[in-house]
Amino acid sequence: QKEVEQDPGPLSVPEGAIVSLNCTYSNSAFQYFMWYRQYSRKGPELLMYTYSSGNKEDGRFTAQVDKSSKYISLFIRDSQPSDSATYLCAMKTSYDKVIFGPGTSLSVIP
Amino acid sequence: DVKVTQSSRYLVKRTGEKVFLECVQDMDHENMFWYRQDPGLGLRLIYFSYDVKMKEKGDIPEGYSVSREKKERFSLILESASTNQTSMYLCASSLNRPYNYGYTFGSGTRLTVV
């Protein structure tokens, strides 16, 4: 079993839809959870960062962490064509390296 | 704005050439990383460094080496380029803190070995 699993997609939604992106993980020691967005031919950029369980909201984006289920989610409300990108979940323990999921490719169709 | 700069966006090299990929960060970050990214395989860690002149192997170090002579600069070296090293190479940096807000990535170097 891989340490972090993520459905690669591709996921295609109409503009304005609510998007749900998910990751599962196996290491219960992970405490810090991140979502990165990567546009085509660019490096990943940090989108959301959360510590431990709970929700965090930033504009149209909500990150959710359920440590009891080892499951994290990213919700995008009112999705826009500019949200079309690959989304990578990532997580780490206190001082260890960040572990990345393989990424989900999202297309938002106008 | 914090930055990680990779010296080339696109490179084409011949099989057997020695290839240098350069990465510079201006954030005074202690940690620096080199990844390669391939379709279906995600990000794979090649080497990383937690301090000047220090290096650690990642998951796929074979065929690569690194150099970190200054805190801000981390170089990836392909000793003898091969076609299976054709890939997108990404450099990243971070603070050496538990709450370090993850990595900052460069824009990547797309390397083609012919």
Short mmCIF file of C-alpha atoms in Angstrom, two decimals:
data_model
loop_
_atom_site.label_atom_id
_atom_site.label_comp_id
_atom_site.label_asym_id
_atom_site.label_seq_id
_atom_site.Cartn_x
_atom_site.Cartn_y
_atom_site.Cartn_z
CA GLN A 1 0.00 0.00 0.00
CA LYS A 2 1.34 3.43 -0.94
CA GLU A 3 1.76 5.92 1.87
CA VAL A 4 -0.54 8.47 0.22
CA GLU A 5 -3.21 7.57 -2.34
CA GLN A 6 -5.13 9.89 -4.61
CA ASP A 7 -7.43 9.25 -7.54
CA PRO A 8 -5.52 10.52 -10.62
CA GLY A 9 -8.67 11.41 -12.55
CA PRO A 10 -8.97 13.12 -14.91
CA LEU A 11 -11.93 14.90 -13.38
CA SER A 12 -14.03 17.09 -15.64
CA VAL A 13 -16.76 19.38 -14.25
CA PRO A 14 -18.87 22.25 -15.60
CA GLU A 15 -18.10 25.80 -14.52
CA GLY A 16 -19.81 26.65 -11.23
CA ALA A 17 -19.80 23.08 -9.91
CA ILE A 18 -18.58 22.07 -6.47
CA VAL A 19 -15.44 19.97 -6.76
CA SER A 20 -14.34 17.43 -4.18
CA LEU A 21 -10.75 16.12 -4.26
CA ASN A 22 -9.64 13.44 -1.83
CA CYS A 23 -6.65 11.61 -0.47
CA THR A 24 -6.18 8.71 1.91
CA TYR A 25 -3.03 7.93 3.84
CA SER A 26 -1.63 5.17 6.00
CA ASN A 27 0.79 6.89 8.41
CA SER A 28 -1.07 7.98 11.55
CA ALA A 29 1.93 10.16 12.53
CA PHE A 30 1.16 12.73 9.83
CA GLN A 31 0.18 16.02 11.46
CA TYR A 32 0.55 18.64 8.73
CA PHE A 33 -1.58 18.47 5.61
CA MET A 34 -1.27 20.49 2.45
CA TRP A 35 -2.81 20.92 -0.96
CA TYR A 36 -0.73 22.06 -3.90
CA ARG A 37 -1.99 23.26 -7.26
CA GLN A 38 0.10 22.71 -10.36
CA TYR A 39 -0.68 24.36 -13.66
CA SER A 40 0.58 22.78 -16.85
CA ARG A 41 4.35 23.22 -17.33
CA LYS A 42 4.73 24.95 -13.95
CA GLY A 43 5.94 23.92 -10.50
CA PRO A 44 3.42 23.11 -7.74
CA GLU A 45 2.30 26.03 -5.59
CA LEU A 46 1.00 25.75 -2.03
CA LEU A 47 -2.75 26.27 -1.91
CA MET A 48 -3.85 25.25 1.59
CA TYR A 49 -2.06 24.21 4.77
CA THR A 50 -3.73 22.68 7.84
CA TYR A 51 -2.50 21.26 11.10
CA SER A 52 -4.18 18.20 12.61
CA SER A 53 -7.92 17.59 12.18
CA GLY A 54 -10.65 20.01 11.23
CA ASN A 55 -11.61 22.40 8.49
CA LYS A 56 -9.92 25.43 7.02
CA GLU A 57 -11.53 27.83 4.59
CA ASP A 58 -9.88 30.29 2.20
CA GLY A 59 -12.22 31.97 -0.26
CA ARG A 60 -13.73 29.31 -2.52
CA PHE A 61 -11.46 26.60 -1.11
CA THR A 62 -12.06 24.44 1.97
CA ALA A 63 -9.58 21.88 3.27
CA GLN A 64 -10.86 19.14 5.54
CA VAL A 65 -8.84 16.66 7.58
CA ASP A 66 -10.26 13.57 9.29
CA LYS A 67 -7.36 11.94 11.12
CA SER A 68 -9.53 9.18 12.55
CA SER A 69 -10.30 7.99 9.00
CA LYS A 70 -6.89 9.03 7.58
CA TYR A 71 -8.72 11.02 4.92
CA ILE A 72 -8.29 14.56 3.66
CA SER A 73 -10.37 16.55 1.20
CA LEU A 74 -10.24 19.77 -0.76
CA PHE A 75 -13.53 21.37 -1.80
CA ILE A 76 -13.70 24.04 -4.49
CA ARG A 77 -16.95 26.02 -4.62
CA ASP A 78 -18.16 27.84 -7.75
CA SER A 79 -15.36 26.27 -9.80
CA GLN A 80 -13.82 28.38 -12.56
CA PRO A 81 -11.92 27.46 -15.73
CA SER A 82 -8.84 28.98 -14.05
CA ASP A 83 -9.08 26.18 -11.45
CA SER A 84 -8.13 23.67 -14.17
CA ALA A 85 -4.88 22.17 -12.92
CA THR A 86 -3.44 19.13 -11.18
CA TYR A 87 -4.03 19.09 -7.42
CA LEU A 88 -1.56 17.27 -5.20
CA CYS A 89 -2.24 16.43 -1.61
CA ALA A 90 0.78 16.35 0.68
CA MET A 91 1.47 15.59 4.32
CA LYS A 92 4.28 15.35 6.85
CA THR A 93 5.18 14.58 10.44
CA SER A 94 6.93 17.27 12.50
CA TYR A 95 10.43 17.24 11.04
CA ASP A 96 10.27 14.66 8.30
CA LYS A 97 10.01 15.21 4.58
CA VAL A 98 6.76 16.03 2.86
CA ILE A 99 5.09 13.05 1.20
CA PHE A 100 3.11 13.88 -1.94
CA GLY A 101 0.17 12.14 -3.49
CA PRO A 102 0.33 11.48 -7.24
CA GLY A 103 -2.11 14.28 -8.06
CA THR A 104 -5.62 14.60 -9.53
CA SER A 105 -6.05 16.33 -12.87
CA LEU A 106 -9.05 18.69 -12.89
CA SER A 107 -10.67 20.37 -15.89
CA VAL A 108 -13.40 22.96 -15.40
CA ILE A 109 -15.38 23.35 -18.62
CA PRO A 110 -16.86 26.81 -19.40
CA ASP B 1 7.87 37.53 -3.11
CA VAL B 2 9.82 34.41 -2.16
CA LYS B 3 11.44 32.59 -4.99
CA VAL B 4 13.05 29.40 -6.13
CA THR B 5 14.75 29.90 -9.48
CA GLN B 6 15.79 27.11 -11.79
CA SER B 7 18.35 28.16 -14.35
CA SER B 8 16.72 26.63 -17.43
CA ARG B 9 13.09 25.97 -18.41
CA TYR B 10 13.98 23.63 -21.27
CA LEU B 11 17.13 21.65 -21.97
CA VAL B 12 18.05 19.18 -24.71
CA LYS B 13 21.14 17.07 -24.11
CA ARG B 14 22.78 14.13 -25.80
CA THR B 15 23.16 10.68 -24.30
CA GLY B 16 26.38 10.45 -22.28
CA GLU B 17 26.67 14.18 -21.62
CA LYS B 18 27.24 15.49 -18.11
CA VAL B 19 24.30 17.74 -17.24
CA PHE B 20 24.07 20.39 -14.54
CA LEU B 21 20.74 21.68 -13.27
CA GLU B 22 21.00 24.71 -11.05
CA CYS B 23 18.58 25.92 -8.38
CA VAL B 24 18.81 29.10 -6.31
CA GLN B 25 16.49 30.24 -3.51
CA ASP B 26 16.36 33.68 -1.92
CA MET B 27 14.42 32.78 1.25
CA ASP B 28 17.33 31.70 3.49
CA HIS B 29 15.78 28.22 3.63
CA GLU B 30 17.84 25.45 5.21
CA ASN B 31 16.30 22.57 3.26
CA MET B 32 16.51 22.03 -0.48
CA PHE B 33 15.19 19.18 -2.61
CA TRP B 34 15.37 17.81 -6.12
CA TYR B 35 12.41 15.90 -7.57
CA ARG B 36 11.58 14.48 -10.94
CA GLN B 37 8.00 14.34 -12.13
CA ASP B 38 6.74 11.88 -14.71
CA PRO B 39 3.17 11.17 -15.89
CA GLY B 40 1.56 8.48 -13.77
CA LEU B 41 4.48 8.39 -11.32
CA GLY B 42 4.02 11.71 -9.53
CA LEU B 43 6.84 13.47 -7.72
CA ARG B 44 9.83 11.29 -6.90
CA LEU B 45 12.55 12.56 -4.58
CA ILE B 46 16.08 12.29 -5.99
CA TYR B 47 18.24 14.03 -3.36
CA PHE B 48 17.81 16.51 -0.57
CA SER B 49 19.96 18.65 1.67
CA TYR B 50 19.35 19.98 5.15
CA ASP B 51 22.45 22.16 5.29
CA VAL B 52 25.42 23.42 3.33
CA LYS B 53 27.71 20.60 2.12
CA MET B 54 25.22 18.07 3.41
CA LYS B 55 23.23 15.70 1.16
CA GLU B 56 20.95 12.74 1.59
CA LYS B 57 19.71 10.24 -0.99
CA GLY B 58 16.05 10.26 -1.79
CA ASP B 59 14.03 7.48 -3.38
CA ILE B 60 15.71 7.41 -6.81
CA PRO B 61 19.32 8.68 -6.54
CA GLU B 62 20.87 6.33 -9.10
CA GLY B 63 22.52 8.19 -11.96
CA TYR B 64 22.42 11.52 -10.13
CA SER B 65 24.60 13.46 -7.74
CA VAL B 66 24.19 16.85 -6.04
CA SER B 67 26.26 19.71 -4.74
CA ARG B 68 25.47 22.31 -2.11
CA GLU B 69 28.43 24.62 -1.58
CA LYS B 70 26.30 27.62 -0.54
CA LYS B 71 23.07 27.76 1.42
CA GLU B 72 21.10 29.32 -1.41
CA ARG B 73 22.26 27.03 -4.23
CA PHE B 74 21.58 23.33 -4.84
CA SER B 75 22.82 21.70 -8.02
CA LEU B 76 21.70 18.42 -9.55
CA ILE B 77 24.22 16.60 -11.73
CA LEU B 78 23.47 13.87 -14.24
CA GLU B 79 26.84 12.18 -14.52
CA SER B 80 26.14 10.55 -17.90
CA ALA B 81 22.72 11.45 -19.24
CA SER B 82 20.53 8.65 -20.51
CA THR B 83 17.21 8.73 -22.34
CA ASN B 84 15.36 7.41 -19.28
CA GLN B 85 16.34 10.60 -17.48
CA THR B 86 14.12 12.61 -19.82
CA SER B 87 11.73 14.24 -17.36
CA MET B 88 10.52 17.38 -15.61
CA TYR B 89 12.93 18.27 -12.80
CA LEU B 90 11.66 20.34 -9.90
CA CYS B 91 13.68 22.03 -7.18
CA ALA B 92 12.08 22.97 -3.85
CA SER B 93 13.13 24.55 -0.59
CA SER B 94 11.72 24.84 2.93
CA LEU B 95 12.49 26.02 6.42
CA ASN B 96 13.74 23.43 8.88
CA ARG B 97 10.80 23.84 11.24
CA PRO B 98 7.92 21.46 12.04
CA TYR B 99 5.37 24.09 10.98
CA ASN B 100 7.24 25.12 7.88
CA TYR B 101 4.29 25.62 5.60
CA GLY B 102 5.53 23.03 3.16
CA TYR B 103 7.80 23.52 0.19
CA THR B 104 8.28 26.33 -2.29
CA PHE B 105 8.91 24.98 -5.76
CA GLY B 106 10.68 26.38 -8.78
CA SER B 107 9.03 26.41 -12.19
CA GLY B 108 10.84 23.27 -13.29
CA THR B 109 13.32 22.27 -15.97
CA ARG B 110 12.04 20.05 -18.73
CA LEU B 111 15.02 17.94 -19.77
CA THR B 112 15.06 15.90 -22.95
CA VAL B 113 17.93 13.45 -23.51
CA VAL B 114 18.33 12.37 -27.12
#
